[in-house]
Short mmCIF file of C-alpha atoms in Angstrom, two decimals:
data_model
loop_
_atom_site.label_atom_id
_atom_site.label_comp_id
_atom_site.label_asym_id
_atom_site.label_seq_id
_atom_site.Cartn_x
_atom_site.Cartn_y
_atom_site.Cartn_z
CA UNK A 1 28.73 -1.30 29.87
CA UNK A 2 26.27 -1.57 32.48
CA UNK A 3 23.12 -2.20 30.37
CA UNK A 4 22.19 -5.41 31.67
CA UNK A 5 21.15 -4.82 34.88
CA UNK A 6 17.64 -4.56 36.89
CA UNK A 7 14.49 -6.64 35.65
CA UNK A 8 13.82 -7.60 32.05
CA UNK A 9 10.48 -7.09 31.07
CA UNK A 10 10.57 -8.64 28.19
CA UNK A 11 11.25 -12.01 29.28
CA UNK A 12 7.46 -12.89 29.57
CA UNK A 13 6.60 -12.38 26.13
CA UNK A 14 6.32 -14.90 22.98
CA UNK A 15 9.48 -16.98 23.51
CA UNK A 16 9.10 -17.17 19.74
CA UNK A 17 8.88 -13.63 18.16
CA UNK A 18 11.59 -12.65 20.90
CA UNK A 19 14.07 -15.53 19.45
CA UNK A 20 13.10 -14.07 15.77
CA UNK A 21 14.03 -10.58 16.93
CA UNK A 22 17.18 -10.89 17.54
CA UNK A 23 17.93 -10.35 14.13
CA UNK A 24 15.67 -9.21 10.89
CA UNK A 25 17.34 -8.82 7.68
CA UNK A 26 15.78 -6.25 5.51
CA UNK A 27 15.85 -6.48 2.07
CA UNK A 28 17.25 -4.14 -0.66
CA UNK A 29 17.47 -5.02 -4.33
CA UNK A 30 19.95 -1.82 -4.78
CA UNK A 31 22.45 -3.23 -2.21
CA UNK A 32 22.62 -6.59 -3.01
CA UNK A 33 22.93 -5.94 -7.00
CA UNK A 34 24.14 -8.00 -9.22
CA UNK A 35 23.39 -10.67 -7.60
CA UNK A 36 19.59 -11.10 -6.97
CA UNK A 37 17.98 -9.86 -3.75
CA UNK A 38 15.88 -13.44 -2.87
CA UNK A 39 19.16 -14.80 -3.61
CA UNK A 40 21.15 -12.82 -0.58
CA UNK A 41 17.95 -13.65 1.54
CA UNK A 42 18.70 -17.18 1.19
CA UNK A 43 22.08 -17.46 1.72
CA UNK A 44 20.96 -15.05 5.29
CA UNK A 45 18.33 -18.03 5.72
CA UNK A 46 21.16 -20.68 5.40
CA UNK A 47 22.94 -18.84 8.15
CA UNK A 48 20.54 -19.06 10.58
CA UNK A 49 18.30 -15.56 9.96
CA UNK A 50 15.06 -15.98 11.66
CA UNK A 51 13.40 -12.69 9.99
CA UNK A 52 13.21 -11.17 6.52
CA UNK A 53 11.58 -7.44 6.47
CA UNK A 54 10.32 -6.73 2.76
CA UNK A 55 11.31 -3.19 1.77
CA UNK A 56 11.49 -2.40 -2.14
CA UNK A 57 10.15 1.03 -1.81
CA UNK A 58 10.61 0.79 -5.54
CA UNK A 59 8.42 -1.58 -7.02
CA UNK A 60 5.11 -1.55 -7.99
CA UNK A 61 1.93 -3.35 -5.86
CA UNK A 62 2.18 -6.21 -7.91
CA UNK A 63 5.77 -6.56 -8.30
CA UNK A 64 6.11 -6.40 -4.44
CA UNK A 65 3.29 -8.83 -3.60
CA UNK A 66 5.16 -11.38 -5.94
CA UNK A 67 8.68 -10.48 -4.69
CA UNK A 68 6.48 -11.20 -1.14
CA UNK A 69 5.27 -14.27 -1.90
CA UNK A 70 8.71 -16.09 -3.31
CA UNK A 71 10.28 -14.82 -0.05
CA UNK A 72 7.13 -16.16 2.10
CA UNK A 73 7.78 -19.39 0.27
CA UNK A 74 11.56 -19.14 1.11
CA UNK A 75 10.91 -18.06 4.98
CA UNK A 76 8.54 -20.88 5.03
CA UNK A 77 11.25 -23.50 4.19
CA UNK A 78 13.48 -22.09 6.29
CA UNK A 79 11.02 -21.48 9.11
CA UNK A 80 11.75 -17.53 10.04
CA UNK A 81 9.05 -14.76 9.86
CA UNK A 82 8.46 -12.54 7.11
CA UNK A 83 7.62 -8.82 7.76
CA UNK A 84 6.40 -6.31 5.19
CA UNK A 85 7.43 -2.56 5.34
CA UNK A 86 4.50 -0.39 5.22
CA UNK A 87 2.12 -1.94 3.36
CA UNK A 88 -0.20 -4.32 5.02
CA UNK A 89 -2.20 -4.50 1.93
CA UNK A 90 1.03 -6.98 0.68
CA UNK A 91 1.57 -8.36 3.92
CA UNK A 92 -1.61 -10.14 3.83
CA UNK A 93 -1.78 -11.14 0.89
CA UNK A 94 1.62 -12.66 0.81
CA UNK A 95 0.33 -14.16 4.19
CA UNK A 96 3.33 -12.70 6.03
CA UNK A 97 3.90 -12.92 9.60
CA UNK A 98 3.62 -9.12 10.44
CA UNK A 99 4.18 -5.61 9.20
CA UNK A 100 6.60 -2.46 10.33
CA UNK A 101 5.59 0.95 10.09
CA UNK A 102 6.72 4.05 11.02
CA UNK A 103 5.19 7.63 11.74
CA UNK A 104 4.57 8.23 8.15
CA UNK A 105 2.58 5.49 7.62
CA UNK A 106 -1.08 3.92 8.76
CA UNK A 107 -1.33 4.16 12.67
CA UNK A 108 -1.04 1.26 14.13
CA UNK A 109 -4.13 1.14 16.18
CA UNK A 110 -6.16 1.76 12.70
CA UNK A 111 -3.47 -1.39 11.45
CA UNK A 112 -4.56 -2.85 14.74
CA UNK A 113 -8.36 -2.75 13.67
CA UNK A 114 -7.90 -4.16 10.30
CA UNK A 115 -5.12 -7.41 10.80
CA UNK A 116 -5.84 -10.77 12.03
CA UNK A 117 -5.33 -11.82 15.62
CA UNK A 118 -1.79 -12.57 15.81
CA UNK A 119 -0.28 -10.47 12.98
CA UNK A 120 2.74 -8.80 14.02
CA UNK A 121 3.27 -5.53 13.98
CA UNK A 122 6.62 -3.32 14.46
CA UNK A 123 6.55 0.45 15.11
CA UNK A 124 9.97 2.50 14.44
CA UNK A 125 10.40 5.72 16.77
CA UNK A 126 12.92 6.66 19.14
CA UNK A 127 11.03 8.68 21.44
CA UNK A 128 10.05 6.98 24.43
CA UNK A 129 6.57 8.60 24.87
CA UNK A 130 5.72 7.48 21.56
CA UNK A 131 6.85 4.27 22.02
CA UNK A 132 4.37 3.78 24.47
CA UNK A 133 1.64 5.05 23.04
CA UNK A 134 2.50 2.76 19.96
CA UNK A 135 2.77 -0.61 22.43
CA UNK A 136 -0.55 0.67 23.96
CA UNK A 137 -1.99 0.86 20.50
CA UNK A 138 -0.75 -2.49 19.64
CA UNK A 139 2.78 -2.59 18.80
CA UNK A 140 4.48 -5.82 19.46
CA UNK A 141 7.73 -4.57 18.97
CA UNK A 142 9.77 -1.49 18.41
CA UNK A 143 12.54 -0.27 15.80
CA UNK A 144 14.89 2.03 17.85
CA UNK A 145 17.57 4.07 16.08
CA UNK A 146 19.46 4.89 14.01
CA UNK A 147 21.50 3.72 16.55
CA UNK A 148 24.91 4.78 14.07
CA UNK A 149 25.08 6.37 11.36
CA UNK A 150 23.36 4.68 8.75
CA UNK A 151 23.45 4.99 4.73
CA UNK A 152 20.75 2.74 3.64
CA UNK A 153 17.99 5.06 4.74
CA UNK A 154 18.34 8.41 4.18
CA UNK A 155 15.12 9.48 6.09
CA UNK A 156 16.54 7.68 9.31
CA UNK A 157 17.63 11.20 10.76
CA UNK A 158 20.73 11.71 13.49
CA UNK A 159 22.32 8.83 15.69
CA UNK A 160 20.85 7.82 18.78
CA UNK A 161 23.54 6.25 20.42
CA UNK A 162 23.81 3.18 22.52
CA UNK A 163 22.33 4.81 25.68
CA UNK A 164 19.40 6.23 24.58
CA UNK A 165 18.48 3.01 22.69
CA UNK A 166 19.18 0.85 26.35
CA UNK A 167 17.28 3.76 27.61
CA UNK A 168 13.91 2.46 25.02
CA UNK A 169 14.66 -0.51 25.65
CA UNK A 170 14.26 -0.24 29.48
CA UNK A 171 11.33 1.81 29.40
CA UNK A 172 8.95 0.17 26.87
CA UNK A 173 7.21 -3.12 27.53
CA UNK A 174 8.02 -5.21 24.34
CA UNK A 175 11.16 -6.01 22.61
CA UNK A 176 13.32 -3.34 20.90
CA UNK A 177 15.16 -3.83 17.92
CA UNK A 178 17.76 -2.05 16.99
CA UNK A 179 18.39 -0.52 13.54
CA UNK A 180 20.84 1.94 11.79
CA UNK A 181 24.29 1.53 10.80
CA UNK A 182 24.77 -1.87 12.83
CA UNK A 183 28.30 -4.18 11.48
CA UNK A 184 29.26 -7.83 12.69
CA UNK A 185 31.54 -5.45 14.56
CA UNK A 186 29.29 -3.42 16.32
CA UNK A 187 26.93 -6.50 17.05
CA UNK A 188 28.69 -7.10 20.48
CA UNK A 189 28.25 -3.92 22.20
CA UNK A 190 24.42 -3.57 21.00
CA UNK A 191 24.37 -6.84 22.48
CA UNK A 192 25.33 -5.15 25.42
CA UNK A 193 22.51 -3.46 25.99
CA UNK A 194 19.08 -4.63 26.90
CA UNK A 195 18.01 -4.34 23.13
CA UNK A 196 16.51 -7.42 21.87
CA UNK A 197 18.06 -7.65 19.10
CA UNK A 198 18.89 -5.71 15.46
CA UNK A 199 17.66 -4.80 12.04
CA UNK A 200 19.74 -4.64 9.13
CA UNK A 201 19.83 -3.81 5.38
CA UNK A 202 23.43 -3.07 4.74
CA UNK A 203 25.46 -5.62 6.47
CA UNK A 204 23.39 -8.30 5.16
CA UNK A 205 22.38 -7.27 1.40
CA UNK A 206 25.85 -6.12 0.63
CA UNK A 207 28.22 -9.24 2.45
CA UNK A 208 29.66 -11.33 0.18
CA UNK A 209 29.32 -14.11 2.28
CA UNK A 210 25.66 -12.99 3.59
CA UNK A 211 25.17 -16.55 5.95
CA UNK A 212 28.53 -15.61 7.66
CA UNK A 213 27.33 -11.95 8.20
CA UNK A 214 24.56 -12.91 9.37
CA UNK A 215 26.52 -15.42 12.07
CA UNK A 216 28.67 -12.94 13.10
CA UNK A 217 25.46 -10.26 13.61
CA UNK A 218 23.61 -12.82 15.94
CA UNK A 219 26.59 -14.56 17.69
CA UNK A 220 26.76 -11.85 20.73
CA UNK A 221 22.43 -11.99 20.63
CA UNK A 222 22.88 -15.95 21.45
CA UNK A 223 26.19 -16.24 23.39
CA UNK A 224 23.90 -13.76 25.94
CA UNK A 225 20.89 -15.67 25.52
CA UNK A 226 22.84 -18.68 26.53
CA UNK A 227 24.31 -16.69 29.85
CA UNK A 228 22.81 -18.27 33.39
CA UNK B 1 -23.16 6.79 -33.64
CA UNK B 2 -25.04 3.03 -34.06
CA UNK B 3 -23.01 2.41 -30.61
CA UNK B 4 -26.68 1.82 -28.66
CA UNK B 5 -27.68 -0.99 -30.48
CA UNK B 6 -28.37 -4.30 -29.00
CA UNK B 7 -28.99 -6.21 -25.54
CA UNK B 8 -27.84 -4.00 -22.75
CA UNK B 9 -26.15 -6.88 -20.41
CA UNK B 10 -25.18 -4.41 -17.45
CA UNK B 11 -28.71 -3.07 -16.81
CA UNK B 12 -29.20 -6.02 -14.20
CA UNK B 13 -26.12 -5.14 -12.02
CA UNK B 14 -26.59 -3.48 -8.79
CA UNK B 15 -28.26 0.19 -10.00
CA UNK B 16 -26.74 2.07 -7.23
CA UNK B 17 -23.37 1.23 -8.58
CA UNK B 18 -24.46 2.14 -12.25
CA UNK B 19 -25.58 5.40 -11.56
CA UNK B 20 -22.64 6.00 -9.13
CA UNK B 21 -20.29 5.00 -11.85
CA UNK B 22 -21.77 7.32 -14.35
CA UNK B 23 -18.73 9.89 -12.99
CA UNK B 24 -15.76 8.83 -11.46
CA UNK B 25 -13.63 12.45 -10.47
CA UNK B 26 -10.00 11.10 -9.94
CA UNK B 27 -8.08 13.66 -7.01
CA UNK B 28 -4.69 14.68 -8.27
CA UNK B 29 -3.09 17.79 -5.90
CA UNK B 30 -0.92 18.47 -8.23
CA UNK B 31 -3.27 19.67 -11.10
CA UNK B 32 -5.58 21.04 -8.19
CA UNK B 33 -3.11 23.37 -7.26
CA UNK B 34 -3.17 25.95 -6.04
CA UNK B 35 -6.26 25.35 -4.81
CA UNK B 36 -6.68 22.00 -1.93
CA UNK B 37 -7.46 19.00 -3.74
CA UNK B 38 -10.09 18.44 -1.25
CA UNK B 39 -11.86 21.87 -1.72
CA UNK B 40 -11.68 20.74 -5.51
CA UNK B 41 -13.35 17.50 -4.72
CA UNK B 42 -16.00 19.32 -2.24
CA UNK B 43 -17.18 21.47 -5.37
CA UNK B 44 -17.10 18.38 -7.31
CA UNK B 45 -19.42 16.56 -5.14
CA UNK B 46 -21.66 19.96 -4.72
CA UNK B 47 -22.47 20.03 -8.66
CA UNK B 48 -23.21 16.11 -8.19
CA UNK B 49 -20.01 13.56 -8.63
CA UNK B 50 -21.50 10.50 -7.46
CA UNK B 51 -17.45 8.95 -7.29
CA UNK B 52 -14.26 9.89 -6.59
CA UNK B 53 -11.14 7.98 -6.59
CA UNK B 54 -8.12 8.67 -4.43
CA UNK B 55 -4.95 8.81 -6.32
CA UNK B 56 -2.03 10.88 -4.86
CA UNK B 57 0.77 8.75 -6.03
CA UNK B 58 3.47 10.88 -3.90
CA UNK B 59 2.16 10.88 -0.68
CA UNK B 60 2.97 8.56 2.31
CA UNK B 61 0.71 5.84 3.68
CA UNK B 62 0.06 7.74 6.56
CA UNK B 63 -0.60 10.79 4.45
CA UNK B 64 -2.91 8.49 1.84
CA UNK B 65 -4.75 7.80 4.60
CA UNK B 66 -5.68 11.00 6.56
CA UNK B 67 -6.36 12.28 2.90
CA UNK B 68 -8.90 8.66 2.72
CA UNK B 69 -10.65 9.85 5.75
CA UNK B 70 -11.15 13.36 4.93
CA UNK B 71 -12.53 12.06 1.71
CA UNK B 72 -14.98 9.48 2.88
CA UNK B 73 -16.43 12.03 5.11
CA UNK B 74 -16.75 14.44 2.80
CA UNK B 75 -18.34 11.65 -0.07
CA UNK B 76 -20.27 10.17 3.22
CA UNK B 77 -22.10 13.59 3.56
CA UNK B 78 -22.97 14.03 -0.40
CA UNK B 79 -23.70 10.25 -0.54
CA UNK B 80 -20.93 9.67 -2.88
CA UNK B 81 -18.69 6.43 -3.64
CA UNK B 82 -15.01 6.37 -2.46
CA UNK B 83 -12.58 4.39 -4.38
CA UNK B 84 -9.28 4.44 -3.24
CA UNK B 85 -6.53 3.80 -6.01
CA UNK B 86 -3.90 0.76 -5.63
CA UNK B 87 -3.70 0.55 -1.99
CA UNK B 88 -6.91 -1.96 -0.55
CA UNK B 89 -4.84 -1.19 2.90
CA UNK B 90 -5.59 2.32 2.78
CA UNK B 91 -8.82 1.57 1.60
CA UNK B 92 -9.81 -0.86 3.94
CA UNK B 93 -8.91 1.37 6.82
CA UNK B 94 -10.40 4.75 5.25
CA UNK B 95 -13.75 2.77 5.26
CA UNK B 96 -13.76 3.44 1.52
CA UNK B 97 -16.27 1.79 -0.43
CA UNK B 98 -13.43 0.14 -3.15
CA UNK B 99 -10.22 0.26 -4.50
CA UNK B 100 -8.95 0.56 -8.14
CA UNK B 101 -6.39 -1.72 -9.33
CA UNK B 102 -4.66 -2.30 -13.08
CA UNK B 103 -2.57 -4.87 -14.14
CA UNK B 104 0.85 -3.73 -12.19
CA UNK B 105 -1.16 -4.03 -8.93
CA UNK B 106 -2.37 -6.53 -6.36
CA UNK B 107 -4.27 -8.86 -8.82
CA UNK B 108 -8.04 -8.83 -8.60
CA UNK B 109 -8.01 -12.35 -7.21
CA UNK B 110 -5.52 -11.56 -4.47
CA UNK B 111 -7.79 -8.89 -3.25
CA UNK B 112 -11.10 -10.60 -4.03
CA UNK B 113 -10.11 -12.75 -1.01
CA UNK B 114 -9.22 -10.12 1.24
CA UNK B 115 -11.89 -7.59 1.33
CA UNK B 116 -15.30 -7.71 3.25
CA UNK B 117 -17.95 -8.82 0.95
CA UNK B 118 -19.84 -5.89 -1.00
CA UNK B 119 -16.36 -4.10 -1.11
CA UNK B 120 -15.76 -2.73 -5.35
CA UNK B 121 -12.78 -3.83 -7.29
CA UNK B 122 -12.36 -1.59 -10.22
CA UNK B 123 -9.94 -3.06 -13.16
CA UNK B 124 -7.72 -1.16 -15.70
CA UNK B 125 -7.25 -2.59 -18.98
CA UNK B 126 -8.32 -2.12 -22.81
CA UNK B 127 -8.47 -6.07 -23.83
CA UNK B 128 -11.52 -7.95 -24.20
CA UNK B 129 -9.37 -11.07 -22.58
CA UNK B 130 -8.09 -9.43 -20.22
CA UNK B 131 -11.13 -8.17 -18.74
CA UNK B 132 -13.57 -10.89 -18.74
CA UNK B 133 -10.35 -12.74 -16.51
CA UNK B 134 -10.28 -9.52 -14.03
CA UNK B 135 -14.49 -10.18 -13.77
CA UNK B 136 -14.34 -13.80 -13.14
CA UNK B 137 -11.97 -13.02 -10.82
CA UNK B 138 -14.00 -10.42 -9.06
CA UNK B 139 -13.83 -7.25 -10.74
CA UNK B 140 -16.87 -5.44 -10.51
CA UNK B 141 -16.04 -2.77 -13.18
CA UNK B 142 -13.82 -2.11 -15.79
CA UNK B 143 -11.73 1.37 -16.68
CA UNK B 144 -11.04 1.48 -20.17
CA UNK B 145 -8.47 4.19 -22.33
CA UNK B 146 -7.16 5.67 -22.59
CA UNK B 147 -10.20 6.53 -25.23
CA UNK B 148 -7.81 9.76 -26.05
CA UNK B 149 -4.51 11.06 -25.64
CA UNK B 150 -4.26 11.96 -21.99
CA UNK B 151 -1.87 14.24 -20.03
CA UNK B 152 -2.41 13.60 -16.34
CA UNK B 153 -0.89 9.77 -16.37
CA UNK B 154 2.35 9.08 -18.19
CA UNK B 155 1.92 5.28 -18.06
CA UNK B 156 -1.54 5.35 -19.79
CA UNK B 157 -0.17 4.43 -23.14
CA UNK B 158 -1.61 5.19 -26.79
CA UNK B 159 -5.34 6.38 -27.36
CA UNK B 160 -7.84 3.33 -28.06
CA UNK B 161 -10.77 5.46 -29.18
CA UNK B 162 -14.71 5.34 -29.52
CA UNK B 163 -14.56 2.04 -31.28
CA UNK B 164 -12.91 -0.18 -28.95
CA UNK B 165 -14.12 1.43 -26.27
CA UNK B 166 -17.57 0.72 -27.22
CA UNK B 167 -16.38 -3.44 -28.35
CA UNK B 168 -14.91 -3.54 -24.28
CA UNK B 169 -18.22 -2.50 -23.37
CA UNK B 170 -20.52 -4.88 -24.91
CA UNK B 171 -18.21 -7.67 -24.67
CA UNK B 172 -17.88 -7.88 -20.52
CA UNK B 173 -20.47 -8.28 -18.11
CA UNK B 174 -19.60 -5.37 -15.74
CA UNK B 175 -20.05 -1.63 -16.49
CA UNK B 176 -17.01 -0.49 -18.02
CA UNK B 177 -15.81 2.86 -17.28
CA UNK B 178 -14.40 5.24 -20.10
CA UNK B 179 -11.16 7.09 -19.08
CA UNK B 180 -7.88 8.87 -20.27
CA UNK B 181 -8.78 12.50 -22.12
CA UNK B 182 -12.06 12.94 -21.32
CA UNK B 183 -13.69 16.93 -21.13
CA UNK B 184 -16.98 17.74 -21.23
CA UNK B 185 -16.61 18.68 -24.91
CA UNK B 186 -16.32 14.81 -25.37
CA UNK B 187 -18.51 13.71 -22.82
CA UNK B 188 -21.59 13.48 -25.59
CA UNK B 189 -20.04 10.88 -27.71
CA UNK B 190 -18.49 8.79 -25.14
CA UNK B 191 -22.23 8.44 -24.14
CA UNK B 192 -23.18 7.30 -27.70
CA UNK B 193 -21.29 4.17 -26.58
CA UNK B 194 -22.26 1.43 -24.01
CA UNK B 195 -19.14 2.66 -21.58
CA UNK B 196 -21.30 3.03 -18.47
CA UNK B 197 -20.12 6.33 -17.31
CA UNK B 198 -16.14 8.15 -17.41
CA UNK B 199 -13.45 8.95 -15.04
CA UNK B 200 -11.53 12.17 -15.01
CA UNK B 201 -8.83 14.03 -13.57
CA UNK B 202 -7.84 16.53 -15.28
CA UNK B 203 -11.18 18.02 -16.29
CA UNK B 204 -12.46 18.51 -12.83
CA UNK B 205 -9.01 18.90 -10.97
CA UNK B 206 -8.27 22.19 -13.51
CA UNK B 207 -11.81 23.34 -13.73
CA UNK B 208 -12.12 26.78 -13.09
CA UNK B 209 -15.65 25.89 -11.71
CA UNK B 210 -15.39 22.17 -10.83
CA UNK B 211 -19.30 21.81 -10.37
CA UNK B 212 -20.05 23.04 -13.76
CA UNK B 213 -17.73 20.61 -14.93
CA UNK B 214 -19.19 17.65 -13.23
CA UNK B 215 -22.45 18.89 -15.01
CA UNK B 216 -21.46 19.36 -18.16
CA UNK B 217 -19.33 15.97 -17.58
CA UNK B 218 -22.33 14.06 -16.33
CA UNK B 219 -25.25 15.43 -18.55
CA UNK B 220 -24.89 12.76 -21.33
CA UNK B 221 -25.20 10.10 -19.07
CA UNK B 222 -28.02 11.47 -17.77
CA UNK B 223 -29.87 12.50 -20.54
CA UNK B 224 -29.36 9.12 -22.17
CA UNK B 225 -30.62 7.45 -18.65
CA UNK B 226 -33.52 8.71 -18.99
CA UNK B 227 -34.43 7.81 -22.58
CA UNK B 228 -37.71 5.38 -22.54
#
């Protein structure tokens, strides 16, 4: 498709958060009913996920800070990073790895101010101006999309398309994930582009076989990582 | 009443907190309306609320905290407290001066080790138990109700009245706060107990003249203050 040429800029950053991008799985007790949300995660652990985003927009402070903490216990084991939508209040105090907010939420400079040296944070936007001004105000990452259509979200707003995401992810300095609608079909050509890698709710919370899915999402992510 | 007799066990706590916690005005748009919650609050602070707790349960983070900062600018120029309600994120980067947690929250422990020293926990419950755990935890005050039927939170649960209230309040070592129902037609006799001061919604959010109400709200305390 074209994507992959010219520099990568985002070869120079943490070898580590840039492996764990390539694919976070974001939690949804709704989707992965009956069966137990931590119990999906763990089966996407098994597989090989190396990120878990908390997002239960449903639950209480306390119920989410416990839900947090079994799944920071379950990351641990497992060693992949735990994110927590929104609420950095729960993030720290399930001593997760980072949070990702959008432009509803706190800014991410004032999040910037607040977290511990090291704590990641991940900004969602698909504006490339505002990207910028996110990574300049501390973002270590961005959510681009929706890149589909997407069902799990239904503030996520029109599709983006695959060019204007390789577009974000050529102009912004840190690694862009992307997010909205994404299959183990689809993997391949967002793989294609100079995306780092993708977010999912959907095609992870809903699989039957969740480790599988979740070898089928990064597959094309590590087949290119492996490329000369 | 015979609610006054006895050793008084919260007179040695810090005295700027006592006084400040004499009148807790809760924000609530929605009862404000149509007026702004914050020109409600500003008239509050005018007739002399030394507190005021942000609780907007339906707004975003982002929103929650814009809101914050208004707020502790506005409480910053009256010298009033700023509690901010569940969220120690949004209170933390508001600059408020605490956050108010019950028992479906972040647990008092949890955020005991997360905020900057000096920084007020506030605990809902109504059990003796319950609350002496919350202040060896941390808690530096306890709300207690609802003393009466209240309309402005569904969750509140049945009326404990004068009584109990009055049994929390000698039995814990922090001021406990009387809330859930309160008008200034009440005010008189929930200061004929050893609650330390009230919280409202309601009674200042729907005043037709939210100063007088914060008078009328606060003059018990006041009066009994300064009794020899």
């Amino acid at each position: 498709m074209g994507f992959g040429e010219g520099g990568c800029t985002i070869s120079t950053l943490r070898p580590e958060l840039l492996s764990a991008l390539r694919l976070i799985v974001i939690t949804d007790q709704g989707l992965a009913a009956p069966r137990a949300m931590e119990a999906v995660v763990e089966k996407a652990l098994l597989g090989g996920a190396p990120a878990i985003q908390l997002r239960e927009k449903e639950k209480s402070s306390g119920e989410l800070l416990e839900v947090g903490q079994r799944l920071r216990e379950l990351t641990g084991r497992y060693g992949a990073l735990l994110f927590v939508n929104d609420r950095f209040d729960v993030a720290l105090a399930a001593g997760a790895d980072g949070v990702h907010v959008g432009p509803e939420d706190i800014s991410v400079a004032a999040l910037r101010e607040r977290v511990p040296a090291g704590f990641i944070i991940g900004y969602s936007c698909d504006d490339v101006a505002e990207a910028r001004r996110a990574v300049g105000a501390g973002a270590d990452y961005i959510g681009c999309g929706a890149v589909y259509g997407t069902t799990t979200k239904t503030d996520a707003g029109v599709a983006i398309g695959l060019e204007r995401l390789n577009a974000m992810a050529t102009a912004v300095a840190v690694p862009v994930v992307a997010i909205g609608g994404i299959t183990p079909e689809r993997a391949g050509e967002v793989a294609a582009t100079r995306a780092a890698g993708i977010a999912v709710a959907g095609a992870v919370m809903t699989a039957e076989d969740p480790a599988e899915a979740v070898g089928c999402l990064m597959e094309p992510f590590q087949s290119r990582a492996a490329e000369p």
